[in-house]
Amino acid sequence: MKGLSKDRLWSIAVLAPSIILIAVFVYGFIARSVYVSMTDWGNDPAQALAIDPIIRWVGLANYQELFSGFLQGRFRQELINTIFFTIFFILGCLGLGLGLALILDRNPKGEGLWRTIFLFPMSLSFIVTGTIWRWMLQPQGGLNQAPTLFGAQPSTFGWLSSSDAILKFDWNKLPLLTASVVGVVLIVMAVRAARSGDRIRTVVAAVCAAILIVWALFVGPNVKMLPAPELHGFNLALIGIIIAAVWQMSGYTMALYLAGLRGIPEELREAAKVDGANDLGLYRHVIFPLLAPISLSAMIVLGHISLKIFDLVYAMAGPDNIATSVPALNMYLTSFRQNQFSLGAAIGTILLILVAFVIVPYLASQFKQEDGHA
């Protein structure tokens, strides 16, 4: 073939099997799941496990059922659980990991031992972590009995069984809340674009923000997804699962931050001190800005983990605890316990979209940076 060198042909030959396998067993199956989510496969129990089931195209009916169906309140609560879990999980891992990295960056005695101890939980699977923490969070477990060490009464808090919730809101207000959050983000983007002199991006972001604000003021209050109010919030039973997840993954962020701290040239620190910066100013104006790319990378990885979390929740709270359930667990139960394959595929597709919202912007920015350096 003209235009193709021998090395190029060998490269194509080596990569072709992997590309074909990924195309079929990853993207092909994703496309199949999206298709199944738009059918009624499994809605009729008699056809669910038939050898040649009758499958009909229903479009977006399964998605409509999940977001506004009378019997899908569990899924809606699971979405809220996932949002709260993701927020507190990321904040906890970043905060604790950064704190541990700052301590180790000062070269304490026995640094190697401490680093091993902090990294050890990451070597465990979520099933093992969940089993350990489930025992500790039992009503008669270690955490509830801890106050007795100081002469106090044992705690009675139901770490994994509490049905109490805070930060409640009506599901019917979700479109209004979503429009408000997106509008605020667009306003911030418009301000940043204006400061950088990008007029086109400023105008586009400002116009989109104005449209959302007008919609939120005049249309949003009248939008009703359900015929009656349906309250959802942050279930306190999630606290124990968040603690276990942060315990396991904070060592990962510690390793990232420690590598970043050790990679900062000493000359920058000395120059900042010569300019009169104290320790607080050094970290605020020099070190923390240099760690921003590491924070972004950690947030992407942790966000990806939290959105598809399954095994930790299953091990700690079981499959039927609605207060702590998450969409991935519901997808498994819907598909393989209830045999509602189309509804399970719809849940999986929604998870895929959520993960894409986290991953795709990051990958786009990375490719943009690589093109800029090229």
Short mmCIF file of C-alpha atoms in Angstrom, two decimals:
data_model
loop_
_atom_site.label_atom_id
_atom_site.label_comp_id
_atom_site.label_asym_id
_atom_site.label_seq_id
_atom_site.Cartn_x
_atom_site.Cartn_y
_atom_site.Cartn_z
CA MET A 1 0.00 0.00 0.00
CA LYS A 2 1.40 3.36 -1.03
CA GLY A 3 1.96 5.92 1.71
CA LEU A 4 2.20 3.29 4.45
CA SER A 5 5.63 2.34 5.68
CA LYS A 6 6.46 -1.09 7.04
CA ASP A 7 6.51 0.26 10.61
CA ARG A 8 3.10 1.86 10.11
CA LEU A 9 1.66 -1.42 8.83
CA TRP A 10 3.09 -3.31 11.79
CA SER A 11 1.57 -0.73 14.15
CA ILE A 12 -1.83 -1.13 12.54
CA ALA A 13 -1.55 -4.92 12.67
CA VAL A 14 -0.66 -4.87 16.37
CA LEU A 15 -3.38 -2.38 17.34
CA ALA A 16 -6.17 -3.77 15.15
CA PRO A 17 -7.16 -6.71 17.42
CA SER A 18 -7.42 -4.45 20.48
CA ILE A 19 -9.41 -1.84 18.56
CA ILE A 20 -11.80 -4.49 17.25
CA LEU A 21 -12.28 -6.07 20.69
CA ILE A 22 -12.89 -2.68 22.33
CA ALA A 23 -15.29 -1.68 19.57
CA VAL A 24 -17.32 -4.87 19.99
CA PHE A 25 -17.15 -5.64 23.71
CA VAL A 26 -17.14 -2.06 25.07
CA TYR A 27 -18.80 0.34 22.68
CA GLY A 28 -20.91 -2.36 21.04
CA PHE A 29 -22.31 -3.43 24.39
CA ILE A 30 -22.85 0.21 25.39
CA ALA A 31 -24.86 0.75 22.21
CA ARG A 32 -26.80 -2.46 22.89
CA SER A 33 -27.62 -1.31 26.44
CA VAL A 34 -28.84 2.06 25.16
CA TYR A 35 -31.05 0.26 22.64
CA VAL A 36 -32.45 -2.12 25.28
CA SER A 37 -33.22 0.86 27.54
CA MET A 38 -35.61 2.11 24.84
CA THR A 39 -37.58 -1.16 24.65
CA ASP A 40 -40.04 -2.92 26.96
CA TRP A 41 -37.89 -6.04 27.51
CA GLY A 42 -38.75 -7.36 30.95
CA ASN A 43 -41.80 -5.20 31.57
CA ASP A 44 -43.89 -8.27 30.77
CA PRO A 45 -42.77 -11.06 33.17
CA ALA A 46 -43.92 -13.71 30.72
CA GLN A 47 -41.53 -12.39 28.06
CA ALA A 48 -38.55 -11.54 30.27
CA LEU A 49 -36.79 -14.91 30.12
CA ALA A 50 -38.43 -16.29 27.00
CA ILE A 51 -36.18 -17.91 24.40
CA ASP A 52 -37.52 -15.56 21.72
CA PRO A 53 -39.05 -12.65 23.65
CA ILE A 54 -41.34 -10.13 22.00
CA ILE A 55 -39.57 -6.81 22.43
CA ARG A 56 -41.25 -3.54 21.50
CA TRP A 57 -39.72 -0.10 21.02
CA VAL A 58 -40.98 2.38 23.64
CA GLY A 59 -38.55 5.28 23.17
CA LEU A 60 -37.86 7.26 26.33
CA ALA A 61 -40.70 5.72 28.33
CA ASN A 62 -38.34 3.92 30.73
CA TYR A 63 -36.49 7.16 31.48
CA GLN A 64 -39.79 8.94 32.04
CA GLU A 65 -40.80 6.16 34.40
CA LEU A 66 -37.59 6.50 36.41
CA PHE A 67 -37.83 10.27 36.85
CA SER A 68 -41.59 10.66 37.22
CA GLY A 69 -43.08 7.20 37.76
CA PHE A 70 -45.11 6.53 40.89
CA LEU A 71 -43.17 3.34 41.76
CA GLN A 72 -39.65 4.69 41.15
CA GLY A 73 -39.21 6.81 44.27
CA ARG A 74 -36.33 4.54 45.26
CA PHE A 75 -34.36 5.44 42.12
CA ARG A 76 -34.89 9.15 42.69
CA GLN A 77 -33.64 8.85 46.25
CA GLU A 78 -30.64 6.89 44.98
CA LEU A 79 -29.73 9.73 42.63
CA ILE A 80 -29.79 12.14 45.56
CA ASN A 81 -27.73 9.68 47.63
CA THR A 82 -25.16 9.53 44.83
CA ILE A 83 -24.89 13.32 44.61
CA PHE A 84 -24.38 13.74 48.36
CA PHE A 85 -22.04 10.75 48.53
CA THR A 86 -19.94 12.13 45.67
CA ILE A 87 -19.66 15.60 47.23
CA PHE A 88 -18.68 14.47 50.73
CA PHE A 89 -16.51 11.61 49.47
CA ILE A 90 -14.44 13.91 47.25
CA LEU A 91 -14.16 16.64 49.89
CA GLY A 92 -13.18 14.12 52.57
CA CYS A 93 -10.55 12.39 50.42
CA LEU A 94 -9.03 15.67 49.22
CA GLY A 95 -8.99 17.26 52.67
CA LEU A 96 -7.62 14.26 54.55
CA GLY A 97 -5.19 13.34 51.77
CA LEU A 98 -3.82 16.88 51.59
CA GLY A 99 -3.44 17.05 55.37
CA LEU A 100 -1.53 13.77 55.50
CA ALA A 101 0.66 14.84 52.58
CA LEU A 102 1.53 18.13 54.28
CA ILE A 103 2.54 16.25 57.42
CA LEU A 104 4.72 13.77 55.52
CA ASP A 105 6.24 16.56 53.44
CA ARG A 106 7.95 17.80 56.62
CA ASN A 107 9.94 14.56 56.77
CA PRO A 108 8.73 13.28 60.16
CA LYS A 109 10.56 10.47 61.88
CA GLY A 110 9.51 7.10 60.46
CA GLU A 111 8.09 8.67 57.31
CA GLY A 112 8.31 5.43 55.34
CA LEU A 113 6.32 3.55 57.98
CA TRP A 114 3.64 6.25 58.16
CA ARG A 115 3.35 6.39 54.39
CA THR A 116 2.84 2.61 54.29
CA ILE A 117 0.18 2.79 57.01
CA PHE A 118 -1.72 5.55 55.21
CA LEU A 119 -1.55 3.74 51.86
CA PHE A 120 -2.50 0.31 53.23
CA PRO A 121 -6.32 0.76 53.12
CA MET A 122 -6.08 1.43 49.39
CA SER A 123 -4.74 -2.10 48.85
CA LEU A 124 -8.00 -3.57 50.18
CA SER A 125 -11.05 -4.21 48.06
CA PHE A 126 -14.27 -2.36 48.81
CA ILE A 127 -15.82 -5.68 49.88
CA VAL A 128 -13.16 -6.13 52.59
CA THR A 129 -13.43 -2.49 53.64
CA GLY A 130 -17.21 -2.76 53.80
CA THR A 131 -17.07 -5.90 55.92
CA ILE A 132 -14.64 -4.32 58.41
CA TRP A 133 -16.60 -1.10 58.75
CA ARG A 134 -19.95 -2.89 58.92
CA TRP A 135 -18.72 -4.68 62.03
CA MET A 136 -17.39 -1.43 63.52
CA LEU A 137 -20.64 0.46 62.82
CA GLN A 138 -23.00 -2.14 64.29
CA PRO A 139 -25.15 -0.92 67.24
CA GLN A 140 -22.80 -2.77 69.60
CA GLY A 141 -19.72 -2.07 67.47
CA GLY A 142 -16.59 -0.09 68.14
CA LEU A 143 -17.75 3.43 67.27
CA ASN A 144 -20.92 3.34 69.35
CA GLN A 145 -18.96 1.92 72.28
CA ALA A 146 -16.16 4.49 72.03
CA PRO A 147 -17.80 6.99 74.45
CA THR A 148 -17.59 4.38 77.22
CA LEU A 149 -13.80 4.81 77.19
CA PHE A 150 -14.37 8.27 78.67
CA GLY A 151 -17.03 7.22 81.15
CA ALA A 152 -20.00 8.26 78.97
CA GLN A 153 -22.98 6.26 77.82
CA PRO A 154 -22.62 4.30 74.55
CA SER A 155 -24.00 5.93 71.45
CA THR A 156 -27.26 4.66 69.95
CA PHE A 157 -26.87 6.20 66.50
CA GLY A 158 -27.87 3.85 63.68
CA TRP A 159 -24.89 4.29 61.38
CA LEU A 160 -26.28 2.03 58.68
CA SER A 161 -29.95 1.83 59.63
CA SER A 162 -30.97 5.41 60.38
CA SER A 163 -33.95 6.66 58.40
CA ASP A 164 -33.45 10.30 59.37
CA ALA A 165 -32.61 12.77 56.62
CA ILE A 166 -31.52 16.39 56.39
CA LEU A 167 -31.34 18.95 53.56
CA LYS A 168 -34.68 17.76 52.23
CA PHE A 169 -36.28 19.16 49.09
CA ASP A 170 -39.25 18.39 46.88
CA TRP A 171 -38.41 16.36 43.76
CA ASN A 172 -40.76 18.64 41.81
CA LYS A 173 -38.29 21.46 42.43
CA LEU A 174 -35.44 19.57 40.75
CA PRO A 175 -35.76 21.29 37.33
CA LEU A 176 -35.78 24.68 39.05
CA LEU A 177 -32.78 23.82 41.21
CA THR A 178 -30.89 22.40 38.23
CA ALA A 179 -31.56 25.49 36.12
CA SER A 180 -30.43 27.72 38.99
CA VAL A 181 -27.16 25.82 39.49
CA VAL A 182 -26.38 25.74 35.76
CA GLY A 183 -27.23 29.45 35.53
CA VAL A 184 -24.78 30.30 38.30
CA VAL A 185 -22.08 28.19 36.61
CA LEU A 186 -22.68 30.01 33.31
CA ILE A 187 -22.46 33.38 35.02
CA VAL A 188 -19.10 32.39 36.54
CA MET A 189 -17.93 31.20 33.11
CA ALA A 190 -19.04 34.49 31.54
CA VAL A 191 -17.15 36.53 34.15
CA ARG A 192 -13.99 34.48 33.69
CA ALA A 193 -14.25 34.71 29.90
CA ALA A 194 -14.72 38.49 30.13
CA ARG A 195 -11.60 38.83 32.26
CA SER A 196 -9.60 36.81 29.73
CA GLY A 197 -10.89 38.92 26.83
CA ASP A 198 -12.83 36.13 25.09
CA ARG A 199 -15.85 38.08 23.84
CA ILE A 200 -17.56 35.22 22.00
CA ARG A 201 -17.49 32.90 25.01
CA THR A 202 -18.62 35.75 27.25
CA VAL A 203 -21.64 36.53 25.08
CA VAL A 204 -22.66 32.88 24.66
CA ALA A 205 -22.38 32.13 28.40
CA ALA A 206 -24.21 35.34 29.34
CA VAL A 207 -27.07 34.70 26.89
CA CYS A 208 -27.50 31.09 28.06
CA ALA A 209 -27.45 32.24 31.71
CA ALA A 210 -30.07 34.91 30.97
CA ILE A 211 -32.34 32.34 29.27
CA LEU A 212 -32.07 29.99 32.25
CA ILE A 213 -32.73 32.80 34.72
CA VAL A 214 -35.86 33.88 32.82
CA TRP A 215 -37.01 30.24 32.67
CA ALA A 216 -36.36 29.77 36.39
CA LEU A 217 -38.31 32.92 37.28
CA PHE A 218 -41.38 32.48 35.09
CA VAL A 219 -41.63 28.84 33.97
CA GLY A 220 -39.68 26.71 36.48
CA PRO A 221 -42.04 27.24 39.48
CA ASN A 222 -44.93 25.79 37.46
CA VAL A 223 -43.13 22.63 36.31
CA LYS A 224 -44.34 19.52 38.16
CA MET A 225 -42.65 16.15 37.60
CA LEU A 226 -44.98 14.34 40.03
CA PRO A 227 -48.64 14.87 40.93
CA ALA A 228 -47.77 15.24 44.63
CA PRO A 229 -44.76 16.45 46.64
CA GLU A 230 -41.98 13.86 47.12
CA LEU A 231 -39.31 14.76 49.64
CA HIS A 232 -35.72 13.59 49.26
CA GLY A 233 -32.58 14.50 51.18
CA PHE A 234 -29.30 13.41 52.69
CA ASN A 235 -29.91 10.21 54.67
CA LEU A 236 -27.76 10.08 57.79
CA ALA A 237 -27.18 6.36 57.21
CA LEU A 238 -24.84 7.40 54.39
CA ILE A 239 -22.39 8.90 56.88
CA GLY A 240 -20.91 5.52 57.81
CA ILE A 241 -20.44 4.54 54.16
CA ILE A 242 -18.78 7.89 53.41
CA ILE A 243 -16.40 7.41 56.35
CA ALA A 244 -15.42 3.94 55.10
CA ALA A 245 -14.89 5.18 51.54
CA VAL A 246 -12.78 8.15 52.66
CA TRP A 247 -10.73 5.86 54.91
CA GLN A 248 -9.90 3.66 51.94
CA MET A 249 -9.20 6.28 49.26
CA SER A 250 -7.59 9.14 51.23
CA GLY A 251 -4.23 7.34 50.96
CA TYR A 252 -4.52 7.65 47.18
CA THR A 253 -4.93 11.41 47.30
CA MET A 254 -2.16 11.61 49.90
CA ALA A 255 0.23 9.89 47.47
CA LEU A 256 -0.76 12.29 44.67
CA TYR A 257 -0.35 15.39 46.82
CA LEU A 258 2.92 14.16 48.33
CA ALA A 259 4.36 13.58 44.86
CA GLY A 260 3.25 17.08 43.89
CA LEU A 261 4.77 18.65 47.00
CA ARG A 262 8.06 16.84 46.48
CA GLY A 263 8.07 18.01 42.85
CA ILE A 264 7.92 21.73 43.74
CA PRO A 265 11.44 23.18 43.35
CA GLU A 266 13.00 24.40 46.57
CA GLU A 267 14.01 27.57 44.74
CA LEU A 268 10.35 28.64 44.55
CA ARG A 269 9.91 28.25 48.28
CA GLU A 270 13.09 30.19 48.99
CA ALA A 271 12.13 32.94 46.55
CA ALA A 272 8.73 33.33 48.21
CA LYS A 273 10.36 33.59 51.64
CA VAL A 274 12.81 36.18 50.33
CA ASP A 275 9.81 38.20 49.10
CA GLY A 276 8.46 38.18 52.65
CA ALA A 277 5.92 35.37 52.49
CA ASN A 278 5.19 33.59 55.77
CA ASP A 279 4.23 29.91 55.91
CA LEU A 280 0.53 30.68 55.34
CA GLY A 281 1.28 32.94 52.38
CA LEU A 282 3.71 30.39 50.95
CA TYR A 283 1.08 27.68 50.87
CA ARG A 284 -1.73 29.98 49.77
CA HIS A 285 0.01 31.78 46.91
CA VAL A 286 2.69 29.32 45.79
CA ILE A 287 2.15 25.70 46.80
CA PHE A 288 -1.63 25.30 46.61
CA PRO A 289 -1.93 26.87 43.11
CA LEU A 290 0.76 24.47 41.88
CA LEU A 291 -1.24 21.56 43.31
CA ALA A 292 -4.43 22.57 41.45
CA PRO A 293 -3.88 20.16 38.51
CA ILE A 294 -3.37 17.31 40.97
CA SER A 295 -6.60 18.25 42.76
CA LEU A 296 -8.47 18.22 39.44
CA SER A 297 -7.09 14.80 38.48
CA ALA A 298 -7.96 13.40 41.91
CA MET A 299 -11.48 14.82 41.68
CA ILE A 300 -12.02 13.16 38.30
CA VAL A 301 -10.86 9.75 39.55
CA LEU A 302 -12.77 9.98 42.83
CA GLY A 303 -15.89 11.26 41.08
CA HIS A 304 -15.77 8.33 38.68
CA ILE A 305 -15.46 5.91 41.59
CA SER A 306 -18.28 7.47 43.59
CA LEU A 307 -20.76 7.58 40.72
CA LYS A 308 -20.50 3.84 40.07
CA ILE A 309 -20.00 2.72 43.70
CA PHE A 310 -21.64 -0.66 44.28
CA ASP A 311 -19.65 -3.21 46.27
CA LEU A 312 -18.98 -1.02 49.32
CA VAL A 313 -22.69 -0.21 49.73
CA TYR A 314 -23.66 -3.85 49.16
CA ALA A 315 -21.18 -5.09 51.77
CA MET A 316 -22.07 -2.51 54.42
CA ALA A 317 -25.81 -2.01 54.13
CA GLY A 318 -27.07 -4.90 52.01
CA PRO A 319 -29.14 -4.77 48.82
CA ASP A 320 -32.50 -3.74 50.29
CA ASN A 321 -31.60 -0.74 52.46
CA ILE A 322 -33.27 2.08 50.53
CA ALA A 323 -31.75 4.76 52.78
CA THR A 324 -28.23 3.92 51.57
CA SER A 325 -28.93 2.46 48.13
CA VAL A 326 -27.30 3.81 44.97
CA PRO A 327 -28.24 3.55 41.26
CA ALA A 328 -25.62 0.89 40.47
CA LEU A 329 -27.12 -1.39 43.13
CA ASN A 330 -30.63 -0.72 41.87
CA MET A 331 -29.50 -1.50 38.31
CA TYR A 332 -28.25 -4.91 39.46
CA LEU A 333 -31.42 -5.70 41.40
CA THR A 334 -33.74 -4.47 38.66
CA SER A 335 -31.96 -6.44 35.96
CA PHE A 336 -31.17 -9.72 37.70
CA ARG A 337 -33.69 -10.01 40.52
CA GLN A 338 -36.75 -8.49 38.88
CA ASN A 339 -35.69 -9.35 35.28
CA GLN A 340 -36.70 -5.88 34.10
CA PHE A 341 -33.83 -5.62 31.65
CA SER A 342 -34.96 -2.47 29.86
CA LEU A 343 -35.41 -0.53 33.10
CA GLY A 344 -32.02 -1.77 34.36
CA ALA A 345 -30.41 -0.73 31.07
CA ALA A 346 -31.97 2.72 31.45
CA ILE A 347 -30.41 3.07 34.90
CA GLY A 348 -27.05 1.98 33.47
CA THR A 349 -27.33 4.51 30.66
CA ILE A 350 -28.07 7.29 33.15
CA LEU A 351 -24.95 6.27 35.10
CA LEU A 352 -22.95 6.34 31.87
CA ILE A 353 -24.16 9.88 31.17
CA LEU A 354 -23.26 11.01 34.69
CA VAL A 355 -19.76 9.57 34.36
CA ALA A 356 -19.42 11.18 30.92
CA PHE A 357 -20.28 14.57 32.43
CA VAL A 358 -17.29 14.11 34.73
CA ILE A 359 -14.79 12.51 32.36
CA VAL A 360 -15.41 14.13 28.96
CA PRO A 361 -14.69 17.79 29.95
CA TYR A 362 -11.48 16.68 31.63
CA LEU A 363 -10.34 14.68 28.60
CA ALA A 364 -11.24 17.58 26.29
CA SER A 365 -9.14 20.00 28.35
CA GLN A 366 -6.24 17.54 28.37
CA PHE A 367 -6.33 17.12 24.59
CA LYS A 368 -6.57 20.89 24.20
CA GLN A 369 -3.47 21.35 26.38
CA GLU A 370 -1.57 18.70 24.38
CA ASP A 371 -2.47 20.44 21.11
CA GLY A 372 -1.29 23.73 22.58
CA HIS A 373 2.08 22.24 23.53
CA ALA A 374 2.50 20.52 20.15
#
